CSV table of C-alpha atoms in Angstrom, one decimal:
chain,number,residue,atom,x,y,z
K,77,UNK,CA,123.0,135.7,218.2
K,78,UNK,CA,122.9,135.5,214.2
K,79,UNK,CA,125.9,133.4,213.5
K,80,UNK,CA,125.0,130.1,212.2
K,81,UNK,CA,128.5,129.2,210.3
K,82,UNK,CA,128.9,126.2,212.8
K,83,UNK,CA,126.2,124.0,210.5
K,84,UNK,CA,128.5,122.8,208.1
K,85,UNK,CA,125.6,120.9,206.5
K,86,UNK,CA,124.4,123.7,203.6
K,87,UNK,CA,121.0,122.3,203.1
K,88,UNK,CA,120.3,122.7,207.1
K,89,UNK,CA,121.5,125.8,207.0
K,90,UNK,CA,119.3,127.1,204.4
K,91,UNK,CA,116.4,125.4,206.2
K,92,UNK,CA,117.1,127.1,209.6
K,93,UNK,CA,118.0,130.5,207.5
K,94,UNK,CA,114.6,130.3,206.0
K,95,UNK,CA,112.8,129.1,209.0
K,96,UNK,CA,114.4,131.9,211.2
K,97,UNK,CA,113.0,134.7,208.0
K,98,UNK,CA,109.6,133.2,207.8
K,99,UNK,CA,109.7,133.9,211.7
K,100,UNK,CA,108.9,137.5,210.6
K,101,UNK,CA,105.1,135.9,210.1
K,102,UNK,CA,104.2,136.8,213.3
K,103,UNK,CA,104.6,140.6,212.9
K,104,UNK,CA,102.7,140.8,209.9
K,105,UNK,CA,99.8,142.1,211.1
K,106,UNK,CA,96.6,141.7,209.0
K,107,UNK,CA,93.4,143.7,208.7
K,108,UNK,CA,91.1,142.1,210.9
K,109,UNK,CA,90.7,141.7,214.6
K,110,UNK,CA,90.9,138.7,217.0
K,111,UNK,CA,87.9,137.2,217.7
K,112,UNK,CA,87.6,139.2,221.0
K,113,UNK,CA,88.2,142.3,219.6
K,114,UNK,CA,91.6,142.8,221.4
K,115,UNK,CA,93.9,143.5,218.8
K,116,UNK,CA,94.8,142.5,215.5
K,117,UNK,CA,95.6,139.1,213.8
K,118,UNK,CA,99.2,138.4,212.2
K,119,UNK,CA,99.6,136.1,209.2
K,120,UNK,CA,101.4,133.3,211.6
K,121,UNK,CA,97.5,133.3,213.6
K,122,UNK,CA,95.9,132.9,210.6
K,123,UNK,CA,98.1,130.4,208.9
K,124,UNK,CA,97.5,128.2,211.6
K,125,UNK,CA,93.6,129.1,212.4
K,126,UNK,CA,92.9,128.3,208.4
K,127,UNK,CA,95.0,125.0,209.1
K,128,UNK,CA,92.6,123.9,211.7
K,129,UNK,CA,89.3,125.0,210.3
K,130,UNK,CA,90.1,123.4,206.8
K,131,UNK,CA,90.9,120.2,209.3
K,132,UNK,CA,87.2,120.3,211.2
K,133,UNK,CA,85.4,121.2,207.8
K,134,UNK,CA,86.7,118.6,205.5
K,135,UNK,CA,83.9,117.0,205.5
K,136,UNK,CA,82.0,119.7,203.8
K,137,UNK,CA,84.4,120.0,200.8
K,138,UNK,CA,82.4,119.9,197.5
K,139,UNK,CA,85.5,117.3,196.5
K,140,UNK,CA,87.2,114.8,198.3
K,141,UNK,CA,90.5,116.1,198.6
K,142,UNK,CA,93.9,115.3,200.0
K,143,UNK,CA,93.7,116.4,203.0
K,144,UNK,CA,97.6,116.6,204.2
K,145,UNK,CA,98.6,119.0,200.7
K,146,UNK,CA,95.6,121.4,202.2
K,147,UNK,CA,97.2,121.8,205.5
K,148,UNK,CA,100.3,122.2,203.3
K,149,UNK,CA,98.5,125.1,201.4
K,150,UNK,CA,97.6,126.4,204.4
K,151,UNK,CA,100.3,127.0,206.4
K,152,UNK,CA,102.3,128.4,203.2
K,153,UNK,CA,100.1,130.3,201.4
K,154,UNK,CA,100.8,133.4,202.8
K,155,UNK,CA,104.7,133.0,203.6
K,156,UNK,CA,105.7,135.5,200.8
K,157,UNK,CA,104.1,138.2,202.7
K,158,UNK,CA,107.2,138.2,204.5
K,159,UNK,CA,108.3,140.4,201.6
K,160,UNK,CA,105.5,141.1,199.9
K,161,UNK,CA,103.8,142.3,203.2
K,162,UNK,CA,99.6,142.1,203.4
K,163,UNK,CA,97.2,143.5,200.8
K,164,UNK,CA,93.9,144.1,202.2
K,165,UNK,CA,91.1,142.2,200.0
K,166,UNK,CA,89.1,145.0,199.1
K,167,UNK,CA,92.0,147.3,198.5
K,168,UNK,CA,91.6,147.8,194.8
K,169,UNK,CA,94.5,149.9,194.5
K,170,UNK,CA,96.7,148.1,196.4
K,171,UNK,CA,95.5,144.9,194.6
K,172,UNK,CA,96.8,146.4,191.5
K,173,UNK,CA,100.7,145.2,191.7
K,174,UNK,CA,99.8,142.7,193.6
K,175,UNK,CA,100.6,139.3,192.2
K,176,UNK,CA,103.8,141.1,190.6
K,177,UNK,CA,104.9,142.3,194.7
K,178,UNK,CA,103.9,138.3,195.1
K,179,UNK,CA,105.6,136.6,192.7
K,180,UNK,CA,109.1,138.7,193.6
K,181,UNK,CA,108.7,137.6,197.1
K,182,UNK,CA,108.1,133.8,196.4
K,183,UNK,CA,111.1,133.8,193.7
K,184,UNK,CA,113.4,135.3,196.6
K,185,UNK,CA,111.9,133.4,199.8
K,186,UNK,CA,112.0,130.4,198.1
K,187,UNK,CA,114.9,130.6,196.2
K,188,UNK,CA,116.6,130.5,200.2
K,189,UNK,CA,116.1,126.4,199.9
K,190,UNK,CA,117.6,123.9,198.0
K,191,UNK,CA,116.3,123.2,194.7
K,192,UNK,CA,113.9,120.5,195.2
K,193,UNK,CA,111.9,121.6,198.5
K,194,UNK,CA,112.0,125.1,197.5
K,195,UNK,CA,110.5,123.6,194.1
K,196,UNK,CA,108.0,122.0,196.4
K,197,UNK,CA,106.6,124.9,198.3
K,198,UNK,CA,106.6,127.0,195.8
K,199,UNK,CA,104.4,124.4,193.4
K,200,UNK,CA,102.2,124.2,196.7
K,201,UNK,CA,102.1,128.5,196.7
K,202,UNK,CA,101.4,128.0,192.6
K,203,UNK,CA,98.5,125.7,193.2
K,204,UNK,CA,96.9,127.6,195.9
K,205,UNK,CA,97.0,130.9,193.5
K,206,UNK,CA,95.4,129.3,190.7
K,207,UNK,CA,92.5,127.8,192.2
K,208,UNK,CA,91.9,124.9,189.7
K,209,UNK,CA,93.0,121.7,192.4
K,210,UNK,CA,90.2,120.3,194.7
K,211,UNK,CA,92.7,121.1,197.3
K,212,UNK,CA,93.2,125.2,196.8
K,213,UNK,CA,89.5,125.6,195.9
K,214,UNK,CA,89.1,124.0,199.5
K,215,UNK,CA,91.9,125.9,200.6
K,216,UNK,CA,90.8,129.6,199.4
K,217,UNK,CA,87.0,128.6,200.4
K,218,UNK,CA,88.1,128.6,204.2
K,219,UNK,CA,91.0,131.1,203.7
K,220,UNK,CA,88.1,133.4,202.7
K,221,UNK,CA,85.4,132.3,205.4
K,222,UNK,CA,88.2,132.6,208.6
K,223,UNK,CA,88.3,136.3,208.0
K,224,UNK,CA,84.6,136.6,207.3
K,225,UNK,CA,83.9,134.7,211.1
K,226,UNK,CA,86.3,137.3,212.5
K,227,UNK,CA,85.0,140.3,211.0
K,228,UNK,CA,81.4,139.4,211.6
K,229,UNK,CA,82.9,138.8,215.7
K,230,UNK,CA,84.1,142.2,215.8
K,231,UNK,CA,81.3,144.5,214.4
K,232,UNK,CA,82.5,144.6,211.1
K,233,UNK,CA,85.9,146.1,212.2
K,234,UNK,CA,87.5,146.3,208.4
K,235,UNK,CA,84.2,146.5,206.4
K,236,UNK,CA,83.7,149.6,208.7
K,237,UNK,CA,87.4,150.6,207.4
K,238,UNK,CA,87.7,149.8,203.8
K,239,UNK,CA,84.1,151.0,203.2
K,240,UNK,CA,83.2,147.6,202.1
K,241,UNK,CA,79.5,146.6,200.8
K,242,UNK,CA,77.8,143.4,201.3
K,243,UNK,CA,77.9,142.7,196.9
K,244,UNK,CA,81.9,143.1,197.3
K,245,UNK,CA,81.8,140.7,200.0
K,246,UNK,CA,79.7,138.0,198.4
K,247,UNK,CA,81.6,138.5,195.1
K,248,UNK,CA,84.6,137.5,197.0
K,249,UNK,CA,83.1,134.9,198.9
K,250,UNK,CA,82.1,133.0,195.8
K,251,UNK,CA,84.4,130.5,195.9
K,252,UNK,CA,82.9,129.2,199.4
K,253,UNK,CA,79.3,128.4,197.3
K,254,UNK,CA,80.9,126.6,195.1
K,255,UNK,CA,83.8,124.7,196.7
K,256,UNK,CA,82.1,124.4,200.6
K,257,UNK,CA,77.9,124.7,199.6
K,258,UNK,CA,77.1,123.1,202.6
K,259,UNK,CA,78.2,126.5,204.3
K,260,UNK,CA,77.2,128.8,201.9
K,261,UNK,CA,74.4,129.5,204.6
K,262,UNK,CA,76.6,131.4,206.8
K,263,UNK,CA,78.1,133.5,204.7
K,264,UNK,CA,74.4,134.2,203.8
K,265,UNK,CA,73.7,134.4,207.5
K,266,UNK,CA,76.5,136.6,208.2
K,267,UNK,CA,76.0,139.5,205.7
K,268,UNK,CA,72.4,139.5,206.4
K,269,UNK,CA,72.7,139.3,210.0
K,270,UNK,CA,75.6,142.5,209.4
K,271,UNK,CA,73.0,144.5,207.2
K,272,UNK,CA,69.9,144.6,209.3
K,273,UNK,CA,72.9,145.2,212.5
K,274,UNK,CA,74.0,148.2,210.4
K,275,UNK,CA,77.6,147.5,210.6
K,276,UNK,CA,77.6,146.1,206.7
K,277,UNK,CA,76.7,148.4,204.2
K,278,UNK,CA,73.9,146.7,201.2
């Protein structure tokens, strides 16, 4: 069943309407692998992975930060994928119309809420884009090193696919020396633990 006419209450409706659309989330299916190799990760997984490792690495945020608006981040910053669907990182032609394919998608999804919350998460969206808060820095540090864990789990499953090179990696791993230092190390670790393995390419 699709009807939802009987909740006279508009704002709930919109709420449910966009809660039942983000629901799509879970079919999104990203690049990389589960961590035991089974199959691959949606965007709902993710979401909610990158919300729990941002919880059990505050700590090691170069800034204090708020740590309730970075769970925030996290579980939104990939809803517009819903439309948008999910670029690869190292897709360089794909990345091209990205943030235009982006910004339609959050304008439409939401636009589905009343004005204030859909204000709200889409500030939150904004914020995490940009990259200039102690909170998305934090945000995009562990948003980069989730993927980097997984990959590293599953013999460099999409390095292997996208032809990806260890400088590509560390250029987009930045963000994690500078916002996270105090795990720099295993990015570090990781791609020279890959190399000598032969499943990263120099």
């Amino acid at each position: 069943m699709t009807d939802f006419t009987f909740i006279k209450n508009e704002k709930i409706h919109n709420q449910i309407k966009f809660a039942i659309t983000i629901d799509e989330m879970k079919n999104i299916f990203r690049r990389n692998l589960l961590a035991d190799g089974s199959r691959r990760e949606n965007d709902a997984e993710h979401s909610w992975h990158l919300a729990m490792l941002a919880m059990l690495l505050e700590e090691y945020s170069a800034e204090k930060v708020d740590i309730e608006r970075v769970l925030k981040i996290a579980l939104i910053h990939d809803l517009i994928e819903v439309y948008a669907g999910d670029t690869f990182a190292y897709d360089a032609k794909g990345n091209e119309d990205k943030h235009e394919r982006e910004i339609q998608a959050a304008e439409k999804l939401f636009g589905m809420l009343d004005p204030d919350q859909g204000t709200e998460i889409r500030e939150l969206w904004d914020e995490f884009e940009a990259m200039e808060t102690a909170e998305s820095k934090y945000a995009n540090a562990i948003d980069r090193i989730q993927p980097l864990i997984l990959n590293y789990l599953t013999d460099g499953h999409t390095w292997k696919m996208g032809d990806v090179t260890s400088d590509k990696i560390y250029k987009r791993m930045d963000i994690i020396r500078t916002a996270t230092p105090e795990l720099w190390h295993i990015v570090e670790g990781i791609i020279n633990t890959s190399i000598k393995a032969g499943i990263l390419k120099p």
